[in-house]
Amino acid sequence: MTDADRIAEPDGAGAPGPVEALREIGFWLERGRAQTHRVKAYRRAAEVVAGLSPDELATYQAAGIWQDLSGIGPKTAAVITQACAGQIPDYLADLRRAAQPIGAPGKPLRQRLRGDLHTHSNWSDGGSPIEEMMGVAAALGHEYCALTDHSPRLTVANGLSAERLRRQLDVVAELNERFAPFRVLTGIEVDILDDGALDQEADLLAELDIVVASVHSHLRADSATMTKRMVYAVANPNVDVLGHCTGRLVAGVRGNRPESTFDAELVFEACKKYGTAVEINSRPERLDPPSRLLRLAVEIGCHFAVDTDAHAPGQLDWQGYGCERAVANGVDPDRVINTWPVDDLLAWTAGS
Ligand SMILES: [Zn+2]
Ligand SMILES: [Zn+2]
């Protein structure tokens, strides 16, 4: 069984109900890199149906009037009708059939990964609630998954103030009771500011399980400035992972962006010295770090984290892309911190 098959048949058999069918369609579309507007209709319809009582469900189904509900169109109505009739909706069956394996050469590493350390929910710029993200992470076979929404200054991504992050911690604590033994790790993707300081209160960062630090602004600063900025950040005892270090964007819907320039040797030496893992970002439009830098980090003896940076549940299955690149560039699985059991991982992040 592949990881994605677990999504298709969580308990081995049976047709999904209407909410599950709509969500699973969302999963396959996101996994296949669909534009968000194509996915939104299905996720929205799932929400609408999830809000109905069993009686209402039966009434709409019997009368065949699903499209009377706001948020349900002809395509989503067809899915709901078939699912309510106990069938596997045609569209879902097509998507399952058409799904391609992701990053097959990276499979030995993918099988060793126990979790994902960089994901976003709709609290910042992700598309889905925390609960749905984590439900899919668990269904993919993860033992843990860190929720790392953006920090305050990234206003375009609705970054979380200290107050909102504290509120999120309560939500995560409650989810952990429901999801156990699967563990939702608390976290943040914190912006590295121009001077290398971090965009969140230090006390709050210290409380979090996982702190991913990334540069999102002034990516074109000169090499000396960028190097200083990044070294300062990775040396910060609260930082556990250096996110998408070059900031580059390769072919994709977001266009292209060149790598930031910095002294990679110095930055990776600092990562090693201060116990910060270098992220292998699995997003197909990032492929960050580029292979030559990945090999340099291997040579220096860094730790790594193979993360999805998922902004939607289906993107949680992109880890295979990162694994493929890690394997191709000689990354030792034992140096990948998310192959470790959760206690070892948390002891490492707390101590470094
Ligand atoms: Zn980022
Ligand atoms: Zn991110």
Tab-separated table of C-alpha atoms and ligand atoms in Angstrom:
chain	number	residue	atom	x	y	z
A	1	MET	CA	0.000	0.000	0.000
A	2	THR	CA	1.378	3.422	-0.919
A	3	ASP	CA	0.937	6.380	1.417
A	4	ALA	CA	-1.694	7.884	-0.813
A	5	ASP	CA	-3.634	4.616	-0.922
A	6	ARG	CA	-4.220	4.996	2.780
A	7	ILE	CA	-6.148	8.156	1.937
A	8	ALA	CA	-8.249	6.305	-0.637
A	9	GLU	CA	-9.117	3.423	1.638
A	10	PRO	CA	-8.510	4.347	5.242
A	11	ASP	CA	-10.012	1.132	6.581
A	12	GLY	CA	-9.270	-1.070	3.641
A	13	ALA	CA	-12.639	-1.084	1.925
A	14	GLY	CA	-15.971	0.589	1.313
A	15	ALA	CA	-17.212	3.662	-0.485
A	16	PRO	CA	-16.639	6.996	1.258
A	17	GLY	CA	-19.529	9.139	2.483
A	18	PRO	CA	-20.199	12.443	0.718
A	19	VAL	CA	-17.971	14.581	2.953
A	20	GLU	CA	-15.093	12.113	2.729
A	21	ALA	CA	-15.524	11.818	-1.051
A	22	LEU	CA	-15.423	15.592	-1.552
A	23	ARG	CA	-12.401	15.942	0.717
A	24	GLU	CA	-10.617	13.105	-1.014
A	25	ILE	CA	-11.207	14.772	-4.384
A	26	GLY	CA	-9.612	17.884	-2.869
A	27	PHE	CA	-6.684	15.754	-1.729
A	28	TRP	CA	-6.001	14.289	-5.171
A	29	LEU	CA	-6.346	17.646	-6.904
A	30	GLU	CA	-3.958	19.337	-4.472
A	31	ARG	CA	-1.536	16.452	-4.669
A	32	GLY	CA	-1.633	16.781	-8.465
A	33	ARG	CA	-0.747	20.509	-8.161
A	34	ALA	CA	-4.157	21.845	-9.184
A	35	GLN	CA	-4.811	25.564	-8.960
A	36	THR	CA	-6.543	26.406	-5.701
A	37	HIS	CA	-9.777	27.632	-7.338
A	38	ARG	CA	-10.325	24.142	-8.791
A	39	VAL	CA	-10.000	22.639	-5.330
A	40	LYS	CA	-11.914	25.242	-3.373
A	41	ALA	CA	-15.331	24.212	-4.743
A	42	TYR	CA	-14.879	20.675	-3.409
A	43	ARG	CA	-13.570	21.732	-0.018
A	44	ARG	CA	-16.369	24.288	0.334
A	45	ALA	CA	-18.996	21.701	-0.656
A	46	ALA	CA	-17.564	19.286	1.921
A	47	GLU	CA	-18.051	21.946	4.594
A	48	VAL	CA	-21.644	22.558	3.516
A	49	VAL	CA	-22.529	18.865	3.608
A	50	ALA	CA	-20.696	18.354	6.913
A	51	GLY	CA	-23.036	20.964	8.390
A	52	LEU	CA	-26.204	18.995	7.526
A	53	SER	CA	-28.072	16.659	9.863
A	54	PRO	CA	-28.717	13.061	8.735
A	55	ASP	CA	-32.387	14.003	8.157
A	56	GLU	CA	-31.479	16.967	5.955
A	57	LEU	CA	-29.051	14.780	4.044
A	58	ALA	CA	-31.766	12.214	3.352
A	59	THR	CA	-34.213	14.918	2.281
A	60	TYR	CA	-31.862	16.587	-0.224
A	61	GLN	CA	-30.824	13.223	-1.609
A	62	ALA	CA	-34.389	11.928	-2.009
A	63	ALA	CA	-35.535	15.113	-3.718
A	64	GLY	CA	-32.378	15.423	-5.830
A	65	ILE	CA	-32.061	19.119	-4.951
A	66	TRP	CA	-28.426	19.373	-3.829
A	67	GLN	CA	-27.871	22.412	-6.009
A	68	ASP	CA	-30.434	24.378	-4.000
A	69	LEU	CA	-27.729	24.647	-1.352
A	70	SER	CA	-25.388	27.581	-1.668
A	71	GLY	CA	-21.880	26.264	-2.352
A	72	ILE	CA	-23.054	23.183	-4.293
A	73	GLY	CA	-22.798	23.211	-8.093
A	74	PRO	CA	-23.476	20.556	-10.734
A	75	LYS	CA	-20.118	18.794	-10.341
A	76	THR	CA	-20.163	18.666	-6.548
A	77	ALA	CA	-23.851	17.666	-6.595
A	78	ALA	CA	-23.019	14.681	-8.817
A	79	VAL	CA	-20.321	13.561	-6.374
A	80	ILE	CA	-22.621	13.910	-3.372
A	81	THR	CA	-25.475	12.060	-5.091
A	82	GLN	CA	-23.301	9.094	-5.978
A	83	ALA	CA	-21.641	8.989	-2.554
A	84	CYS	CA	-24.999	9.119	-0.774
A	85	ALA	CA	-26.145	6.211	-2.942
A	86	GLY	CA	-23.232	4.172	-1.597
A	87	GLN	CA	-21.223	4.377	-4.820
A	88	ILE	CA	-17.684	5.566	-5.348
A	89	PRO	CA	-18.252	8.816	-7.286
A	90	ASP	CA	-17.019	8.585	-10.901
A	91	TYR	CA	-14.865	11.674	-10.614
A	92	LEU	CA	-13.180	10.326	-7.488
A	93	ALA	CA	-12.593	6.956	-9.155
A	94	ASP	CA	-10.984	8.778	-12.138
A	95	LEU	CA	-8.694	10.784	-9.865
A	96	ARG	CA	-7.629	7.694	-7.928
A	97	ARG	CA	-6.842	5.898	-11.173
A	98	ALA	CA	-4.913	8.827	-12.642
A	99	ALA	CA	-2.755	9.482	-9.550
A	100	GLN	CA	0.950	9.123	-10.276
A	101	PRO	CA	3.539	7.981	-7.745
A	102	ILE	CA	5.645	10.819	-6.342
A	103	GLY	CA	9.422	10.622	-6.200
A	104	ALA	CA	9.756	6.839	-6.502
A	105	PRO	CA	13.591	6.818	-6.194
A	106	GLY	CA	13.243	8.480	-2.796
A	107	LYS	CA	11.000	5.767	-1.445
A	108	PRO	CA	13.486	4.151	0.968
A	109	LEU	CA	13.874	7.508	2.727
A	110	ARG	CA	10.175	8.352	2.506
A	111	GLN	CA	9.397	5.099	4.298
A	112	ARG	CA	11.653	6.126	7.140
A	113	LEU	CA	10.090	9.545	7.641
A	114	ARG	CA	7.905	9.699	10.718
A	115	GLY	CA	6.601	13.203	10.265
A	116	ASP	CA	6.635	16.589	8.585
A	117	LEU	CA	8.039	19.713	10.226
A	118	HIS	CA	6.738	22.538	8.024
A	119	THR	CA	3.007	22.955	7.266
A	120	HIS	CA	0.454	25.766	7.136
A	121	SER	CA	-3.220	25.976	8.032
A	122	ASN	CA	-5.887	28.561	7.244
A	123	TRP	CA	-4.772	30.464	10.334
A	124	SER	CA	-2.135	31.987	8.012
A	125	ASP	CA	-2.045	31.394	4.244
A	126	GLY	CA	-2.967	27.708	4.100
A	127	GLY	CA	-6.273	26.619	2.598
A	128	SER	CA	-7.610	24.220	5.236
A	129	PRO	CA	-8.316	24.026	8.970
A	130	ILE	CA	-5.641	22.586	11.274
A	131	GLU	CA	-7.807	19.588	12.008
A	132	GLU	CA	-8.061	18.591	8.328
A	133	MET	CA	-4.359	19.060	7.731
A	134	MET	CA	-3.472	16.902	10.708
A	135	GLY	CA	-6.098	14.272	9.918
A	136	VAL	CA	-4.499	13.778	6.511
A	137	ALA	CA	-0.969	13.790	7.978
A	138	ALA	CA	-2.029	10.972	10.301
A	139	ALA	CA	-3.754	9.108	7.458
A	140	LEU	CA	-0.534	9.304	5.417
A	141	GLY	CA	1.129	7.315	8.162
A	142	HIS	CA	2.924	10.117	9.986
A	143	GLU	CA	3.482	9.823	13.719
A	144	TYR	CA	3.760	13.590	14.116
A	145	CYS	CA	3.367	16.782	12.156
A	146	ALA	CA	4.391	20.309	13.080
A	147	LEU	CA	2.023	23.184	12.435
A	148	THR	CA	4.197	26.118	11.398
A	149	ASP	CA	2.047	29.085	10.401
A	150	HIS	CA	3.642	32.404	9.475
A	151	SER	CA	4.827	35.162	11.813
A	152	PRO	CA	3.284	38.674	12.228
A	153	ARG	CA	5.270	40.717	9.716
A	154	LEU	CA	4.288	38.474	6.843
A	155	THR	CA	0.993	40.322	6.606
A	156	VAL	CA	0.293	39.071	3.051
A	157	ALA	CA	0.170	35.581	4.541
A	158	ASN	CA	-1.952	36.657	7.524
A	159	GLY	CA	0.950	35.961	9.905
A	160	LEU	CA	0.002	35.228	13.517
A	161	SER	CA	0.469	37.825	16.256
A	162	ALA	CA	1.789	36.525	19.580
A	163	GLU	CA	-1.776	36.588	20.837
A	164	ARG	CA	-3.156	34.536	17.943
A	165	LEU	CA	-0.278	32.058	18.221
A	166	ARG	CA	-1.034	31.594	21.935
A	167	ARG	CA	-4.643	30.914	21.009
A	168	GLN	CA	-3.482	28.427	18.380
A	169	LEU	CA	-1.482	26.579	21.045
A	170	ASP	CA	-4.717	25.957	22.962
A	171	VAL	CA	-6.363	24.618	19.817
A	172	VAL	CA	-3.399	22.312	19.180
A	173	ALA	CA	-3.471	21.052	22.780
A	174	GLU	CA	-7.111	20.117	22.350
A	175	LEU	CA	-6.445	18.422	19.001
A	176	ASN	CA	-3.638	16.405	20.546
A	177	GLU	CA	-6.087	14.859	22.974
A	178	ARG	CA	-8.264	13.749	20.082
A	179	PHE	CA	-5.519	12.621	17.707
A	180	ALA	CA	-3.316	10.703	20.190
A	181	PRO	CA	-1.079	8.772	19.702
A	182	PHE	CA	-0.523	10.933	16.592
A	183	ARG	CA	1.117	14.124	17.762
A	184	VAL	CA	0.539	17.649	16.472
A	185	LEU	CA	3.761	19.520	17.208
A	186	THR	CA	3.480	23.213	17.963
A	187	GLY	CA	5.519	25.470	15.741
A	188	ILE	CA	6.025	28.487	13.581
A	189	GLU	CA	7.675	29.519	10.350
A	190	VAL	CA	9.237	32.649	11.696
A	191	ASP	CA	10.537	35.381	9.420
A	192	ILE	CA	14.228	36.170	9.593
A	193	LEU	CA	14.253	39.973	9.795
A	194	ASP	CA	16.790	42.195	8.018
A	195	ASP	CA	19.192	42.132	10.956
A	196	GLY	CA	18.856	38.372	11.543
A	197	ALA	CA	16.489	38.780	14.482
A	198	LEU	CA	13.292	36.723	14.527
A	199	ASP	CA	9.771	37.983	14.015
A	200	GLN	CA	8.223	36.655	17.233
A	201	GLU	CA	8.670	36.978	21.002
A	202	ALA	CA	11.638	34.895	22.167
A	203	ASP	CA	9.744	33.434	25.146
A	204	LEU	CA	7.006	32.217	22.884
A	205	LEU	CA	9.479	30.719	20.403
A	206	ALA	CA	11.140	28.873	23.266
A	207	GLU	CA	7.821	27.255	24.129
A	208	LEU	CA	7.279	25.808	20.656
A	209	ASP	CA	8.279	22.303	19.605
A	210	ILE	CA	9.553	23.302	16.154
A	211	VAL	CA	10.815	26.666	14.931
A	212	VAL	CA	11.463	26.928	11.202
A	213	ALA	CA	13.193	30.212	10.345
A	214	SER	CA	12.960	31.522	6.779
A	215	VAL	CA	13.819	34.617	4.788
A	216	HIS	CA	10.781	36.054	2.981
A	217	SER	CA	11.827	39.671	2.427
A	218	HIS	CA	14.745	41.531	0.840
A	219	LEU	CA	15.884	38.331	-0.805
A	220	ARG	CA	18.159	40.287	-3.112
A	221	ALA	CA	20.323	41.833	-0.389
A	222	ASP	CA	24.066	41.521	-1.050
A	223	SER	CA	25.891	38.368	-0.058
A	224	ALA	CA	27.595	39.795	3.052
A	225	THR	CA	24.290	41.105	4.398
A	226	MET	CA	22.431	37.871	3.665
A	227	THR	CA	25.181	35.716	5.173
A	228	LYS	CA	25.245	37.700	8.401
A	229	ARG	CA	21.489	37.694	8.596
A	230	MET	CA	21.208	33.925	8.115
A	231	VAL	CA	24.113	33.001	10.401
A	232	TYR	CA	22.636	35.173	13.132
A	233	ALA	CA	19.285	33.427	12.761
A	234	VAL	CA	20.557	29.838	12.669
A	235	ALA	CA	22.716	30.541	15.726
A	236	ASN	CA	19.602	31.570	17.644
A	237	PRO	CA	18.976	28.796	20.201
A	238	ASN	CA	15.256	28.844	19.426
A	239	VAL	CA	15.736	27.989	15.755
A	240	ASP	CA	15.534	24.315	14.762
A	241	VAL	CA	15.256	24.364	10.976
A	242	LEU	CA	16.474	26.781	8.300
A	243	GLY	CA	13.580	26.957	5.795
A	244	HIS	CA	14.006	27.070	1.967
A	245	CYS	CA	17.444	28.672	2.276
A	246	THR	CA	17.900	30.236	-1.172
A	247	GLY	CA	14.319	31.426	-1.656
A	248	ARG	CA	14.476	30.482	-5.321
A	249	LEU	CA	11.395	29.675	-7.373
A	250	VAL	CA	11.742	27.395	-10.351
A	251	ALA	CA	9.211	26.791	-13.110
A	252	GLY	CA	5.737	26.932	-11.696
A	253	VAL	CA	2.649	29.032	-11.356
A	254	ARG	CA	4.480	31.500	-9.139
A	255	GLY	CA	7.046	32.330	-11.802
A	256	ASN	CA	10.793	32.259	-11.366
A	257	ARG	CA	13.004	33.831	-8.745
A	258	PRO	CA	16.784	33.519	-8.585
A	259	GLU	CA	18.593	32.203	-5.518
A	260	SER	CA	19.568	34.665	-2.826
A	261	THR	CA	23.328	35.035	-2.702
A	262	PHE	CA	25.129	34.162	0.525
A	263	ASP	CA	28.213	32.302	1.723
A	264	ALA	CA	26.643	28.861	1.899
A	265	GLU	CA	29.689	27.286	3.516
A	266	LEU	CA	29.542	29.710	6.415
A	267	VAL	CA	25.786	29.377	6.806
A	268	PHE	CA	25.864	25.564	6.748
A	269	GLU	CA	28.857	25.487	9.123
A	270	ALA	CA	26.759	27.616	11.469
A	271	CYS	CA	23.811	25.226	11.042
A	272	LYS	CA	26.058	22.352	12.061
A	273	LYS	CA	27.631	24.199	14.959
A	274	TYR	CA	24.384	25.545	16.400
A	275	GLY	CA	22.219	22.473	15.792
A	276	THR	CA	19.919	23.823	13.103
A	277	ALA	CA	18.720	21.435	10.417
A	278	VAL	CA	18.863	22.472	6.771
A	279	GLU	CA	15.426	22.082	5.259
A	280	ILE	CA	14.969	20.116	2.062
A	281	ASN	CA	11.827	21.850	0.875
A	282	SER	CA	9.690	19.453	-1.155
A	283	ARG	CA	7.548	22.020	-2.959
A	284	PRO	CA	7.960	21.436	-6.697
A	285	GLU	CA	8.315	25.162	-7.413
A	286	ARG	CA	11.069	25.560	-4.810
A	287	LEU	CA	13.356	22.496	-4.913
A	288	ASP	CA	15.399	24.253	-2.307
A	289	PRO	CA	18.324	23.975	-1.637
A	290	PRO	CA	19.593	23.358	-5.162
A	291	SER	CA	21.614	20.141	-5.576
A	292	ARG	CA	25.071	21.740	-5.384
A	293	LEU	CA	24.184	23.332	-2.036
A	294	LEU	CA	22.576	20.173	-0.790
A	295	ARG	CA	25.800	18.299	-1.493
A	296	LEU	CA	27.775	21.005	0.274
A	297	ALA	CA	25.565	20.681	3.357
A	298	VAL	CA	26.056	16.888	3.270
A	299	GLU	CA	29.817	17.350	3.059
A	300	ILE	CA	29.807	19.761	5.993
A	301	GLY	CA	27.840	17.237	8.057
A	302	CYS	CA	24.587	19.117	8.600
A	303	HIS	CA	21.328	17.692	9.828
A	304	PHE	CA	18.341	17.903	7.486
A	305	ALA	CA	14.547	18.037	7.615
A	306	VAL	CA	12.593	16.852	4.580
A	307	ASP	CA	9.478	18.995	4.723
A	308	THR	CA	6.504	19.663	2.485
A	309	ASP	CA	5.728	23.296	3.386
A	310	ALA	CA	2.175	22.121	2.616
A	311	HIS	CA	-0.511	24.776	2.339
A	312	ALA	CA	-3.261	22.208	1.648
A	313	PRO	CA	-3.864	18.607	2.754
A	314	GLY	CA	-3.014	17.039	-0.628
A	315	GLN	CA	0.374	18.774	-0.602
A	316	LEU	CA	1.318	16.753	2.495
A	317	ASP	CA	2.025	13.913	0.086
A	318	TRP	CA	4.730	15.913	-1.704
A	319	GLN	CA	7.426	14.662	0.667
A	320	GLY	CA	8.439	12.169	-2.027
A	321	TYR	CA	9.828	15.042	-4.127
A	322	GLY	CA	12.153	16.082	-1.321
A	323	CYS	CA	13.123	12.480	-0.548
A	324	GLU	CA	14.067	11.899	-4.162
A	325	ARG	CA	16.427	14.880	-4.068
A	326	ALA	CA	17.847	13.896	-0.676
A	327	VAL	CA	18.660	10.378	-1.893
A	328	ALA	CA	20.111	11.637	-5.182
A	329	ASN	CA	22.439	13.968	-3.271
A	330	GLY	CA	23.676	11.454	-0.719
A	331	VAL	CA	21.773	12.555	2.394
A	332	ASP	CA	22.129	9.950	5.162
A	333	PRO	CA	18.648	9.101	6.538
A	334	ASP	CA	20.052	9.093	10.076
A	335	ARG	CA	20.894	12.791	9.644
A	336	VAL	CA	17.290	13.577	8.705
A	337	ILE	CA	15.686	14.673	11.947
A	338	ASN	CA	12.168	13.725	10.903
A	339	THR	CA	13.174	10.079	10.575
A	340	TRP	CA	13.629	10.128	14.354
A	341	PRO	CA	11.076	9.070	16.960
A	342	VAL	CA	9.278	12.078	18.406
A	343	ASP	CA	11.059	11.978	21.763
A	344	ASP	CA	14.498	12.011	20.140
A	345	LEU	CA	13.410	14.804	17.828
A	346	LEU	CA	12.067	16.951	20.666
A	347	ALA	CA	15.123	16.320	22.820
A	348	TRP	CA	17.260	17.535	19.915
A	349	THR	CA	15.187	20.636	19.162
A	350	ALA	CA	14.990	21.532	22.838
A	351	GLY	CA	18.721	21.126	23.316
A	352	SER	CA	20.058	22.815	20.222
B	1	ZN	ZN	8.382	30.164	3.646
B	2	ZN	ZN	6.098	27.754	4.682
